[in-house]
Short mmCIF file of C-alpha atoms and ligand atoms in Angstrom, two decimals:
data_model
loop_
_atom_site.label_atom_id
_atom_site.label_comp_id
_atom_site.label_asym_id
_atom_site.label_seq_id
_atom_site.Cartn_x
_atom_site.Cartn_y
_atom_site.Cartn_z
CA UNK A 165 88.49 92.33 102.59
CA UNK A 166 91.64 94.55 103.81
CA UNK A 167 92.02 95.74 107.27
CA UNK A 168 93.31 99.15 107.48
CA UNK A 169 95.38 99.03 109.96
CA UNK A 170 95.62 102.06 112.53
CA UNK A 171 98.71 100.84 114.47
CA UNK A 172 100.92 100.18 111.35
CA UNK A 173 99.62 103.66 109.94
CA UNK A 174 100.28 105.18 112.85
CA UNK A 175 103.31 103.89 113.95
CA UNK A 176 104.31 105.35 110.18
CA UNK A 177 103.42 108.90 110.92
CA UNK A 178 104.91 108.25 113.95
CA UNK A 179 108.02 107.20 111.97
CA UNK A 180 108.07 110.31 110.36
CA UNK A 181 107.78 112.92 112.57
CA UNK A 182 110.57 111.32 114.92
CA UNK A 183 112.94 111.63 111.93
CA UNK A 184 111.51 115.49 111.34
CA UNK A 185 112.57 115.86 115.09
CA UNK A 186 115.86 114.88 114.83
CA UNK A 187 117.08 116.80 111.96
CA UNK A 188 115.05 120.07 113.84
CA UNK A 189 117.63 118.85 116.88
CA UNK A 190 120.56 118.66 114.73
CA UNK A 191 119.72 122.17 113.39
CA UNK A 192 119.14 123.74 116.85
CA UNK A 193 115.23 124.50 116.66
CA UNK A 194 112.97 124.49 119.13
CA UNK A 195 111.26 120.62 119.72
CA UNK A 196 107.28 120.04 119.49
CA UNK A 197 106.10 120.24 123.03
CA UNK A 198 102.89 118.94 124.57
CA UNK A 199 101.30 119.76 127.38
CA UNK A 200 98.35 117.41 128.40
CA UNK A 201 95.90 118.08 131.32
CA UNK A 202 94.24 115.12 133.31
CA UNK A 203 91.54 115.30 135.72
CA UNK A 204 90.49 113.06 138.46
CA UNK A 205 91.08 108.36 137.62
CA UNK A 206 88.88 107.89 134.71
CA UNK A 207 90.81 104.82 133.80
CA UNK A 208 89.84 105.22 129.87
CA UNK A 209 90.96 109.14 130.10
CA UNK A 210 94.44 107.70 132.33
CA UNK A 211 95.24 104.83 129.25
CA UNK A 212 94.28 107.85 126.81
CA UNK A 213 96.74 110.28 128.57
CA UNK A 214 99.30 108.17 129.09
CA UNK A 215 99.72 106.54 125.61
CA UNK A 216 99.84 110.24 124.46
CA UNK A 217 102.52 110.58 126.76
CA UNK A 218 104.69 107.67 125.98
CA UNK A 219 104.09 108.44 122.16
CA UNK A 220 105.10 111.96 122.56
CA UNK A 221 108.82 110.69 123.80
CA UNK A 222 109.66 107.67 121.43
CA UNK A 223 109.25 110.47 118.80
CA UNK A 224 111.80 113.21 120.70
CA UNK A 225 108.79 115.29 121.86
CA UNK A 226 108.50 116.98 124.94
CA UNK A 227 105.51 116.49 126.88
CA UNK A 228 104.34 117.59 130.34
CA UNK A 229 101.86 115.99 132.10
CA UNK A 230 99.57 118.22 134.70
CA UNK A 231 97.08 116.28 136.96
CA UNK A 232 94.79 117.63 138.86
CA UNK A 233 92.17 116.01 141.14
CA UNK A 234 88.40 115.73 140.39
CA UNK A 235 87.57 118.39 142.59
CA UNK A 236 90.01 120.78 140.83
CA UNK A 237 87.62 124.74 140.31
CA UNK A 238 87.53 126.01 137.40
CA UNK A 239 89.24 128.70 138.24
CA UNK A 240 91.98 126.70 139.22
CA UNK A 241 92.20 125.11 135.98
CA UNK A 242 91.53 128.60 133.69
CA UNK A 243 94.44 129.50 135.26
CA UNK A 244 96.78 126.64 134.90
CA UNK A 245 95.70 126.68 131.17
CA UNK A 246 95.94 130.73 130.61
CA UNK A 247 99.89 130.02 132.20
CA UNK A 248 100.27 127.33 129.42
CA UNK A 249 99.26 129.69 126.55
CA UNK A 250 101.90 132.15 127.70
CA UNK A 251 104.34 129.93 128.13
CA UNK A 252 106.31 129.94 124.68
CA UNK A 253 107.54 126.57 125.16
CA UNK A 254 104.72 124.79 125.07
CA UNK A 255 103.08 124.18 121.33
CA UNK A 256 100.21 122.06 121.89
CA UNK A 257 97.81 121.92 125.04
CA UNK A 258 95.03 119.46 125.15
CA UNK A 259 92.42 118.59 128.57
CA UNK A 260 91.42 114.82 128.45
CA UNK A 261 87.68 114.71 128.09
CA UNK A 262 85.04 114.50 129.74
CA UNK A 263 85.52 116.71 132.66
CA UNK A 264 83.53 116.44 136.16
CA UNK A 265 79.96 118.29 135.57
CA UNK A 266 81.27 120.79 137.87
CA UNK A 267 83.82 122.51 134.90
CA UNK A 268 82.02 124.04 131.40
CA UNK A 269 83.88 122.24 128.95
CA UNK A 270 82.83 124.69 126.48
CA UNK A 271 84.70 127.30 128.89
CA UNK A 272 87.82 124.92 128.59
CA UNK A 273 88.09 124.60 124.86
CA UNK A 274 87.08 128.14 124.63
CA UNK A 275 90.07 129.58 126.93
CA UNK A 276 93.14 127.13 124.94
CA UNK A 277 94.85 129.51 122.44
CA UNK A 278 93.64 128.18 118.87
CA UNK A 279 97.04 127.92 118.04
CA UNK A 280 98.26 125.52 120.82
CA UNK A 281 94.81 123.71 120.14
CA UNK A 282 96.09 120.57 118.65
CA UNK A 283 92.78 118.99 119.71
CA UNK A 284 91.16 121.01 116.96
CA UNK A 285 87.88 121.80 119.42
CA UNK A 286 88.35 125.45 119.64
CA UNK A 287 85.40 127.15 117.73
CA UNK A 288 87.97 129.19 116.24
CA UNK A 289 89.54 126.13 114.46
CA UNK A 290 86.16 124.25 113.73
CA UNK A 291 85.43 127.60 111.31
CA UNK A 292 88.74 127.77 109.84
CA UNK A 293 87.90 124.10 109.33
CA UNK A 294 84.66 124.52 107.90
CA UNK A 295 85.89 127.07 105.46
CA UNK A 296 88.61 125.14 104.34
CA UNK A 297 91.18 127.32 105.72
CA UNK A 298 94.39 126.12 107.47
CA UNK A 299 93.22 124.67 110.69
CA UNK A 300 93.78 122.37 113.50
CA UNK A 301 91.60 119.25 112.38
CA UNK A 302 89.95 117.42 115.33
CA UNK A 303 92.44 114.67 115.82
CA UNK A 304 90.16 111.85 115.38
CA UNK A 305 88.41 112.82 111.99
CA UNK A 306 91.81 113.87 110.79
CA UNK A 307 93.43 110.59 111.63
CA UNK A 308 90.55 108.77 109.52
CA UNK A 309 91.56 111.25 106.70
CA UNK A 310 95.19 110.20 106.99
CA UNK A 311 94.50 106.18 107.27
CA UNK A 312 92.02 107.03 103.91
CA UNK A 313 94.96 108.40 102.75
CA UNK A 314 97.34 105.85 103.50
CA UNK A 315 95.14 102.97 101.67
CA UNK A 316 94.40 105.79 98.83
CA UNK A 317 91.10 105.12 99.43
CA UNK A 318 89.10 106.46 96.28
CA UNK A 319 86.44 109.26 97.95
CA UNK A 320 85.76 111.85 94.89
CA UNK A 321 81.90 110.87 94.20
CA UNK A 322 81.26 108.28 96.75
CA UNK A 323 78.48 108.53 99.51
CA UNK A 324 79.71 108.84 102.85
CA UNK A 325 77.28 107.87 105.44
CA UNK A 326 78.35 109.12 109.16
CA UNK A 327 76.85 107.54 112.14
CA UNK A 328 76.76 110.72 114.89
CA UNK A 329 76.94 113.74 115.33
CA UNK A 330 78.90 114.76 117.91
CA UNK A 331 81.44 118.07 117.63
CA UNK A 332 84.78 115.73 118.21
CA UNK A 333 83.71 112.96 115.51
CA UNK A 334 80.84 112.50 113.45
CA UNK A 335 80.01 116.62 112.40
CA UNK A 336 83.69 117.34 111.76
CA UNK A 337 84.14 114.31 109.79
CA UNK A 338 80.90 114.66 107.69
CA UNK A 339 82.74 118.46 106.46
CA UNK A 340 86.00 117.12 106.08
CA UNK A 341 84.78 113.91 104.00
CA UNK A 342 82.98 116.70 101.71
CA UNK A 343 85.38 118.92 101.28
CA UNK A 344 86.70 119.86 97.57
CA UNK A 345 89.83 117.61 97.93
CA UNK A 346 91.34 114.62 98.30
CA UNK A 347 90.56 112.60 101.00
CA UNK A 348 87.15 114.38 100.27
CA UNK A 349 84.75 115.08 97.09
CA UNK A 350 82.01 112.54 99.21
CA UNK A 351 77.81 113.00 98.91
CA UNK A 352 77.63 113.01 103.12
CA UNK A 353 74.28 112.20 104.64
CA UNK A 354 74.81 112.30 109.09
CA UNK A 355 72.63 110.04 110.65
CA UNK A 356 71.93 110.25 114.36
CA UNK A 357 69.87 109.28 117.42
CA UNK A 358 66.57 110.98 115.43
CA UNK A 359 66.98 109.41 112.22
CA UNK A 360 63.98 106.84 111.18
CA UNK A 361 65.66 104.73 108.46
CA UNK A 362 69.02 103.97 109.57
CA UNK A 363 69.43 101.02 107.85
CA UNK A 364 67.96 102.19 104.64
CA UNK A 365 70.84 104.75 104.47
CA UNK A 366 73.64 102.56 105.69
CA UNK A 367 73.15 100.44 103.13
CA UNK A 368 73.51 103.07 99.91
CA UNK A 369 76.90 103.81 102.05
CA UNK A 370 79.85 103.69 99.65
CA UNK A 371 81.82 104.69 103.23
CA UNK A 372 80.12 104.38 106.40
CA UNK A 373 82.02 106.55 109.34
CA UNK A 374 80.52 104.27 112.67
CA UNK A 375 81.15 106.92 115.40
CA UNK A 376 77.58 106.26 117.77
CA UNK A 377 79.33 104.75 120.69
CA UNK A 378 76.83 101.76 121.09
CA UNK A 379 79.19 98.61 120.97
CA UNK A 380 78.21 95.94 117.72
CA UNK A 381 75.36 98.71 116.56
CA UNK A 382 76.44 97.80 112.36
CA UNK A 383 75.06 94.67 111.01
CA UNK A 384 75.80 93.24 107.83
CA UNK A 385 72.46 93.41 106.20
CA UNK A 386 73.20 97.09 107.25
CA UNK A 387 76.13 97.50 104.61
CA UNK A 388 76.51 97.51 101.24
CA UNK A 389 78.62 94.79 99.33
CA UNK A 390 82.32 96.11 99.26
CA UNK A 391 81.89 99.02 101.73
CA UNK A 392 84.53 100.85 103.56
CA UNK A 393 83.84 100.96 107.27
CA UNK A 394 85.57 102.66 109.28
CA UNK A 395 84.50 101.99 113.28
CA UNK A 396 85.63 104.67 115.70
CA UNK A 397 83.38 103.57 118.63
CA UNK A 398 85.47 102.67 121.82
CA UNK A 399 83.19 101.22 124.71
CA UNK A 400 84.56 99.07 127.52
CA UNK A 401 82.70 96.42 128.28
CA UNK A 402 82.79 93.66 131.55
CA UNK A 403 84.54 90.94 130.97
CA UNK A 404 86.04 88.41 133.74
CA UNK A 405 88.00 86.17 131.23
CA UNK A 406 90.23 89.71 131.21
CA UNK A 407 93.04 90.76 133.51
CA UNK A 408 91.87 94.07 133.25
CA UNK A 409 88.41 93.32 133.81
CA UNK A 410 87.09 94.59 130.88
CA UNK A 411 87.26 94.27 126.62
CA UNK A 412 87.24 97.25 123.99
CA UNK A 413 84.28 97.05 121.78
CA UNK A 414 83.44 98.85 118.45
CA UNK A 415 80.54 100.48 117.37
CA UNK A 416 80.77 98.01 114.05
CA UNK A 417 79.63 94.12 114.60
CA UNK A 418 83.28 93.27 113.18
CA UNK A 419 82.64 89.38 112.95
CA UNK A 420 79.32 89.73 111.07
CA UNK A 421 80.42 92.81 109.21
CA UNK A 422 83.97 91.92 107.96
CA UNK A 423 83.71 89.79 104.89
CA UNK A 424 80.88 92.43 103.37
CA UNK A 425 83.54 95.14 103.33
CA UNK A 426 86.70 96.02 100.27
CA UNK A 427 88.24 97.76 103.54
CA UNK A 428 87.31 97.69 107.75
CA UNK A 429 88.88 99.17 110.76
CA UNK A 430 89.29 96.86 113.86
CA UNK A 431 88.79 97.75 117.15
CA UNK A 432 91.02 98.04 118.83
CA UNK A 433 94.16 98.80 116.38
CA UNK A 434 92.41 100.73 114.07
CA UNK A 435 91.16 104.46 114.82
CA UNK A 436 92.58 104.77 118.37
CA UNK A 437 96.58 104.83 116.96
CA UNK A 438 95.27 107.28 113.92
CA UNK A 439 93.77 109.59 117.07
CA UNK A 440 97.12 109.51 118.75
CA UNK A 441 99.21 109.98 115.52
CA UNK A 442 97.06 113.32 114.17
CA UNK A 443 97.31 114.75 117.59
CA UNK A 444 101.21 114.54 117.13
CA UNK A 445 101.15 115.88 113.29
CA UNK A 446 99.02 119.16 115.20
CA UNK A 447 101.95 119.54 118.08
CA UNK A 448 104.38 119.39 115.11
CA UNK A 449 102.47 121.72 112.95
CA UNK A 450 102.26 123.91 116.06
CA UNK A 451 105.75 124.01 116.64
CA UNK A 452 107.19 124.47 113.22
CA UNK A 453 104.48 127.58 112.77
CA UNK A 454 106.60 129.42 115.33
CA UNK A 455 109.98 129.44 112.89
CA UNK A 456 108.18 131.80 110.59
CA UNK A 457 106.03 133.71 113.79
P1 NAD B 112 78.68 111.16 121.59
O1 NAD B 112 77.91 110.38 122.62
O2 NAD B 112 79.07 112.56 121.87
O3 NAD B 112 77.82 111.18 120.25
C1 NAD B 112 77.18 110.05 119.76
C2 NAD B 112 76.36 110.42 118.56
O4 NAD B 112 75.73 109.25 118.09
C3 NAD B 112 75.26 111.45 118.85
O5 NAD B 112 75.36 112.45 117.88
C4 NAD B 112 73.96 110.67 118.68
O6 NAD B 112 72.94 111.44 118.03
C5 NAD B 112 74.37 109.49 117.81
N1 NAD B 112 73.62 108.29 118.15
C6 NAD B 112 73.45 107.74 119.35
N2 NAD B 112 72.67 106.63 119.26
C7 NAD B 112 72.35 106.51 117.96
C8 NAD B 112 71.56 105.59 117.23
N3 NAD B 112 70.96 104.56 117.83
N4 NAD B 112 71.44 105.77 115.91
C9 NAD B 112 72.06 106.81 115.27
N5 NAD B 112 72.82 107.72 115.93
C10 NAD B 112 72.95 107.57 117.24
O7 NAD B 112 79.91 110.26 121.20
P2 NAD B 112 81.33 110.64 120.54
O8 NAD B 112 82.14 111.41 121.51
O9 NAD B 112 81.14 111.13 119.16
O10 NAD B 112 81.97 109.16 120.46
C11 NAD B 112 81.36 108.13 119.71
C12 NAD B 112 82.13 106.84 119.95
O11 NAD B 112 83.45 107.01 119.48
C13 NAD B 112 82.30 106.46 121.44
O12 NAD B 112 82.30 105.06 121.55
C14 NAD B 112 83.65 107.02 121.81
O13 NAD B 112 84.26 106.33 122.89
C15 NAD B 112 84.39 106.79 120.53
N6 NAD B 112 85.54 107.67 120.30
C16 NAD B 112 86.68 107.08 119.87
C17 NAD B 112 87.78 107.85 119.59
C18 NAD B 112 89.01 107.18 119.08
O14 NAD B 112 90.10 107.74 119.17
N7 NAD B 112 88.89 105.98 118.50
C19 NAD B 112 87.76 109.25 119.77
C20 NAD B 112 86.56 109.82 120.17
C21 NAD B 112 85.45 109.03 120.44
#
């Protein structure tokens, strides 16, 4: 069993696009700039925030961070986000999810130019997306692509069995996992909350994409001898042996799972970084797309 291992993976994209910063400094272009918006303390949304942050400037990014309280209008925050589409220095604009019940998200997504949305939610880049077209990918799908990538990962012909179905994970993934390339060329079946025989599919998974968010939900006698599994679930749980209170848990049972799999991602270390490191690659591809504008 291998580990594929979001931090190194990350911290090699990472690598990367400081290096394609620099030499854009030492020619005089414009640098990738992100501008993230937070709402209210969600302490998983602050850590999520600020780790974009603190990436964004060990690679030579510029970032700008906006906060607003929970009890921010809507209004207030169209407004804030129609000022950062016409602002020509900013590339890349993303809102930490979820937002209080009070604000449509689907108003939010919908009002971030598609091409400063380096989240990839806009339903303008989920088509472009879906028809194979040059796109914003949804950063965490796109950062499993790019740690399949990394391991070369053989996908042409294998069954890919997705656990969700959610618009930011499982239903992007499942159409980027069958597209007509590589990492791609995968039989997809989506499984989710109304699917009978869960187990039954898991275990004819060649791949299995764990993205349910219900912490240690994939047994072994769930997998198939020498499957990949890649976990993207992130759930806190309590836990007073912690400083902070709380550990990270998976959607995968990594103990039990582990030495049934040719490849596995841990939590944490594994999909988080790949999250963090495609969300750069979009604020870069953002930024270099306005050389040729
Ligand atoms: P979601 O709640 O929006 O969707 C969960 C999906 O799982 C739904 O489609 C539902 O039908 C399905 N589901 C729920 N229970 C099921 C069951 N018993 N059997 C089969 N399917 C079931 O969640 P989401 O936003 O897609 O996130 C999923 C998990 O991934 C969460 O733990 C979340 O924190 C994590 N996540 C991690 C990252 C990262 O960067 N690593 C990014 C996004 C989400």
């Amino acid at each position: 069993m291998e580990i594929l291992d979001g931090k190194l993976v990350s911290q090699a994209v990472k690598d990367k696009l400081k290096a394609q910063t620099e030499e854009r400094k030492k020619q005089g272009k414009k640098l990738p700039h992100l501008a993230a918006v937070l709402i209210g303390n969600n302490g998983a949304s602050e850590t999520y925030v600020a780790s974009k942050v603190k990436s964004c400037s060990e690679i030579g990014f510029t970032s700008t961070l906006i906060r607003f309280p929970q009890e921010v209008t809507e209004e207030e925050l169209l407004f804030k986000l129609n000022e950062l589409n016409d602002d020509f220095d900013v590339d890349g604009i993303l809102v930490q999810l979820p937002l209080p019940s009070h604000i449509s998200e689907q108003k939010i997504i919908e009002t971030i130019y598609p091409t400063k949305d380096v989240d990839g939610f806009h339903p303008e880049s989920v088509g472009r997306m879906v028809q194979g077209l040059p796109a914003f990918y949804p950063a965490t799908p796109y950062g499993i692509l790019l740690l399949l990538e990394h391991y070369k990962i053989e996908t042409k012909g294998k069954h890919a069995v997705v656990i969700g179905r959610s618009n930011i994970v499982g239903r992007p993934i499942s159409i980027m996992l069958s597209k007509n390339d590589y990492p791609g060329n995968c039989t997809v079946t989506v499984c989710h909350s109304h699917t009978p025989n869960l187990a039954e599919i898991c275990l004819q998974g060649d791949i299995i994409i764990a993205a349910l968010g219900k912490p240690e939900f994939l047994k072994s006698n769930m997998v198939k001898p020498g499957a990949v599994v890649v976990d993207v679930g992130i759930t806190r749980i309590t836990d007073s042996t912690k400083k902070s209170g709380f550990s990270i848990k998976g959607d995968v049972d990594y103990d039990d799972v582990a030495p049934k799999c040719s490849y596995i991602t841990p939590v944490p270390g594994g999909v988080g970084p790949m999250t963090i490191a495609a969300l750069l690659m979009n604020t870069f591809k953002a930024c270099i797309a306005k050389d040729i504008a």
